[in-house]
PDB file of C-alpha atoms in Angstrom:
ATOM      1  CA  PRO A  22      97.151  89.387  98.406  1.00 51.00           C
ATOM      2  CA  VAL A  23      98.763  86.102  99.413  1.00 52.00           C
ATOM      3  CA  TYR A  24     101.490  85.094  96.980  1.00 55.00           C
ATOM      4  CA  ARG A  25     101.086  81.731  95.253  1.00 55.00           C
ATOM      5  CA  SER A  26     103.259  81.035  92.220  1.00 58.00           C
ATOM      6  CA  VAL A  27     101.524  78.898  89.598  1.00 57.00           C
ATOM      7  CA  THR A  28     104.776  77.609  88.088  1.00 53.00           C
ATOM      8  CA  GLU A  29     106.763  77.120  91.303  1.00 54.00           C
ATOM      9  CA  HIS A  30     105.795  73.439  91.651  1.00 51.00           C
ATOM     10  CA  ILE A  31     106.588  72.702  88.007  1.00 50.00           C
ATOM     11  CA  ILE A  32     109.801  74.723  87.570  1.00 52.00           C
ATOM     12  CA  PRO A  33     111.347  75.604  90.938  1.00 51.00           C
ATOM     13  CA  ARG A  34     113.721  78.562  90.846  1.00 63.00           C
ATOM     14  CA  GLY A  35     116.804  78.817  92.966  1.00 71.00           C
ATOM     15  CA  ASP A  36     118.657  75.800  94.270  1.00 83.00           C
ATOM     16  CA  LEU A  37     120.356  77.637  97.153  1.00 90.00           C
ATOM     17  CA  ALA A  38     118.895  78.855 100.425  1.00 91.00           C
ATOM     18  CA  PHE A  39     120.337  81.383 102.868  1.00 89.00           C
ATOM     19  CA  SER A  40     119.206  82.891 106.103  1.00 93.00           C
ATOM     20  CA  GLY A  41     120.827  85.937 107.565  1.00 95.00           C
ATOM     21  CA  VAL A  42     120.446  89.571 108.472  1.00 96.00           C
ATOM     22  CA  VAL A  43     120.095  92.420 105.988  1.00 97.00           C
ATOM     23  CA  ALA A  44     123.226  94.553 106.391  1.00 97.00           C
ATOM     24  CA  GLY A  45     122.328  97.093 103.701  1.00 95.00           C
ATOM     25  CA  PHE A  46     121.530  97.682 100.057  1.00 94.00           C
ATOM     26  CA  THR A  47     123.236  98.763  96.862  1.00 93.00           C
ATOM     27  CA  PRO A  48     121.273  99.792  93.761  1.00 91.00           C
ATOM     28  CA  ASP A  49     121.387  96.226  92.390  1.00 94.00           C
ATOM     29  CA  ALA A  50     121.978  94.023  95.445  1.00 95.00           C
ATOM     30  CA  VAL A  51     121.070  93.281  99.036  1.00 95.00           C
ATOM     31  CA  LEU A  52     123.927  92.803 101.519  1.00 95.00           C
ATOM     32  CA  ILE A  53     123.389  89.736 103.707  1.00 95.00           C
ATOM     33  CA  LYS A  54     125.371  88.857 106.826  1.00 95.00           C
ATOM     34  CA  THR A  55     125.290  85.182 107.791  1.00 91.00           C
ATOM     35  CA  ARG A  56     126.689  83.475 110.871  1.00 91.00           C
ATOM     36  CA  SER A  57     129.615  82.053 108.942  1.00 90.00           C
ATOM     37  CA  ALA A  58     130.466  84.928 106.594  1.00 88.00           C
ATOM     38  CA  PRO A  59     130.763  88.706 106.569  1.00 92.00           C
ATOM     39  CA  ALA A  60     128.154  90.742 104.705  1.00 92.00           C
ATOM     40  CA  ARG A  61     128.177  89.949 101.006  1.00 91.00           C
ATOM     41  CA  PRO A  62     126.115  91.250  98.113  1.00 92.00           C
ATOM     42  CA  LEU A  63     123.461  89.083  96.507  1.00 93.00           C
ATOM     43  CA  LEU A  64     122.253  90.420  93.160  1.00 94.00           C
ATOM     44  CA  LEU A  65     118.611  91.400  92.895  1.00 95.00           C
ATOM     45  CA  ARG A  66     116.839  90.461  89.685  1.00 91.00           C
ATOM     46  CA  PRO A  67     114.118  92.566  88.081  1.00 91.00           C
ATOM     47  CA  ASP A  68     111.686  89.778  89.022  1.00 89.00           C
ATOM     48  CA  THR A  69     112.935  89.158  92.587  1.00 92.00           C
ATOM     49  CA  ARG A  70     109.912  88.475  94.811  1.00 92.00           C
ATOM     50  CA  PHE A  71     109.621  90.021  98.264  1.00 95.00           C
ATOM     51  CA  LEU A  72     107.261  88.370 100.758  1.00 93.00           C
ATOM     52  CA  GLU A  73     106.491  89.963 104.112  1.00 93.00           C
ATOM     53  CA  GLY A  74     104.559  87.676 106.433  1.00 89.00           C
ATOM     54  CA  GLY A  75     103.532  85.515 103.476  1.00 84.00           C
ATOM     55  CA  VAL A  76     102.083  88.448 101.540  1.00 89.00           C
ATOM     56  CA  ALA A  77     103.595  90.075  98.436  1.00 91.00           C
ATOM     57  CA  SER A  78     105.632  93.124  99.423  1.00 93.00           C
ATOM     58  CA  HIS A  79     108.290  95.469  97.997  1.00 93.00           C
ATOM     59  CA  ARG A  80     112.011  95.982  98.562  1.00 94.00           C
ATOM     60  CA  ASP A  81     111.326  99.365 100.182  1.00 93.00           C
ATOM     61  CA  ASN A  82     109.487  97.572 103.019  1.00 94.00           C
ATOM     62  CA  LEU A  83     112.529  95.434 103.901  1.00 95.00           C
ATOM     63  CA  PRO A  84     114.363  97.064 106.826  1.00 95.00           C
ATOM     64  CA  VAL A  85     118.072  96.832 107.583  1.00 96.00           C
ATOM     65  CA  ASN A  86     118.841  94.396 110.458  1.00 95.00           C
ATOM     66  CA  GLN A  87     115.836  92.255 109.494  1.00 96.00           C
ATOM     67  CA  MET A  88     116.297  88.466 109.609  1.00 96.00           C
ATOM     68  CA  VAL A  89     115.462  87.030 106.168  1.00 96.00           C
ATOM     69  CA  PHE A  90     115.262  83.743 104.293  1.00 95.00           C
ATOM     70  CA  ILE A  91     116.513  83.899 100.701  1.00 94.00           C
ATOM     71  CA  ARG A  92     116.130  81.560  97.751  1.00 93.00           C
ATOM     72  CA  ALA A  93     118.895  82.155  95.253  1.00 92.00           C
ATOM     73  CA  GLY A  94     120.865  80.610  92.424  1.00 89.00           C
ATOM     74  CA  LYS A  95     123.988  81.283  90.417  1.00 86.00           C
ATOM     75  CA  HIS A  96     123.740  83.102  87.112  1.00 81.00           C
ATOM     76  CA  ILE A  97     125.900  82.415  84.077  1.00 80.00           C
ATOM     77  CA  GLU A  98     128.870  84.380  85.478  1.00 84.00           C
ATOM     78  CA  GLY A  99     128.729  82.493  88.785  1.00 83.00           C
ATOM     79  CA  ARG A 100     127.427  85.348  90.954  1.00 85.00           C
ATOM     80  CA  LEU A 101     124.538  84.711  93.305  1.00 86.00           C
ATOM     81  CA  GLU A 102     121.211  86.220  92.314  1.00 92.00           C
ATOM     82  CA  VAL A 103     118.121  86.372  94.484  1.00 94.00           C
ATOM     83  CA  TYR A 104     114.802  84.908  93.376  1.00 92.00           C
ATOM     84  CA  GLN A 105     112.870  85.376  96.612  1.00 93.00           C
ATOM     85  CA  VAL A 106     113.309  87.219  99.931  1.00 95.00           C
ATOM     86  CA  ILE A 107     111.013  86.257 102.810  1.00 94.00           C
ATOM     87  CA  TRP A 108     110.690  87.898 106.243  1.00 95.00           C
ATOM     88  CA  GLY A 109     108.185  88.384 109.018  1.00 91.00           C
ATOM     89  CA  GLU A 110     105.768  86.044 110.721  1.00 85.00           C
ATOM     90  CA  ILE A 111     103.352  83.790 108.920  1.00 68.00           C
ATOM     91  CA  THR A 112     100.300  83.101 111.003  1.00 68.00           C
ATOM     92  CA  PRO A 113      98.472  79.824 110.347  1.00 66.00           C
ATOM     93  CA  GLY A 114      95.132  80.117 108.587  1.00 60.00           C
ATOM     94  CA  ARG A 115      91.958  79.011 110.214  1.00 54.00           C
TER      95      ARG A 115
END
C-alpha cells in the first residue's frame, strides 16, 4: 500500500533532512555516510517509517550501499533519531 500519513500535514515530524549511503546497521541505529562526514549512527525509533519506492517497507529490505533520504530530529539527549527513511524510485501516477 502507498504510505500517506494523516497527521503529517498537521504535525510534521523531523526538522532535519539527510541524504547519504547506508554504511551498515547496529541493533538500534543505521549508519549513514554523507559527502561531508564519515559514517555515523542515526538512532532508529520503534515507529521509524521505511518507504521503498513510495510504498511502505521494512528495515530488512534496506540494503547496505543504498542511497537514502532521511527525515530526522534530535531527541531530548541531543542524539539524532530517524523518523523516516526513503529509497528507490517513485514513478509518477497516471
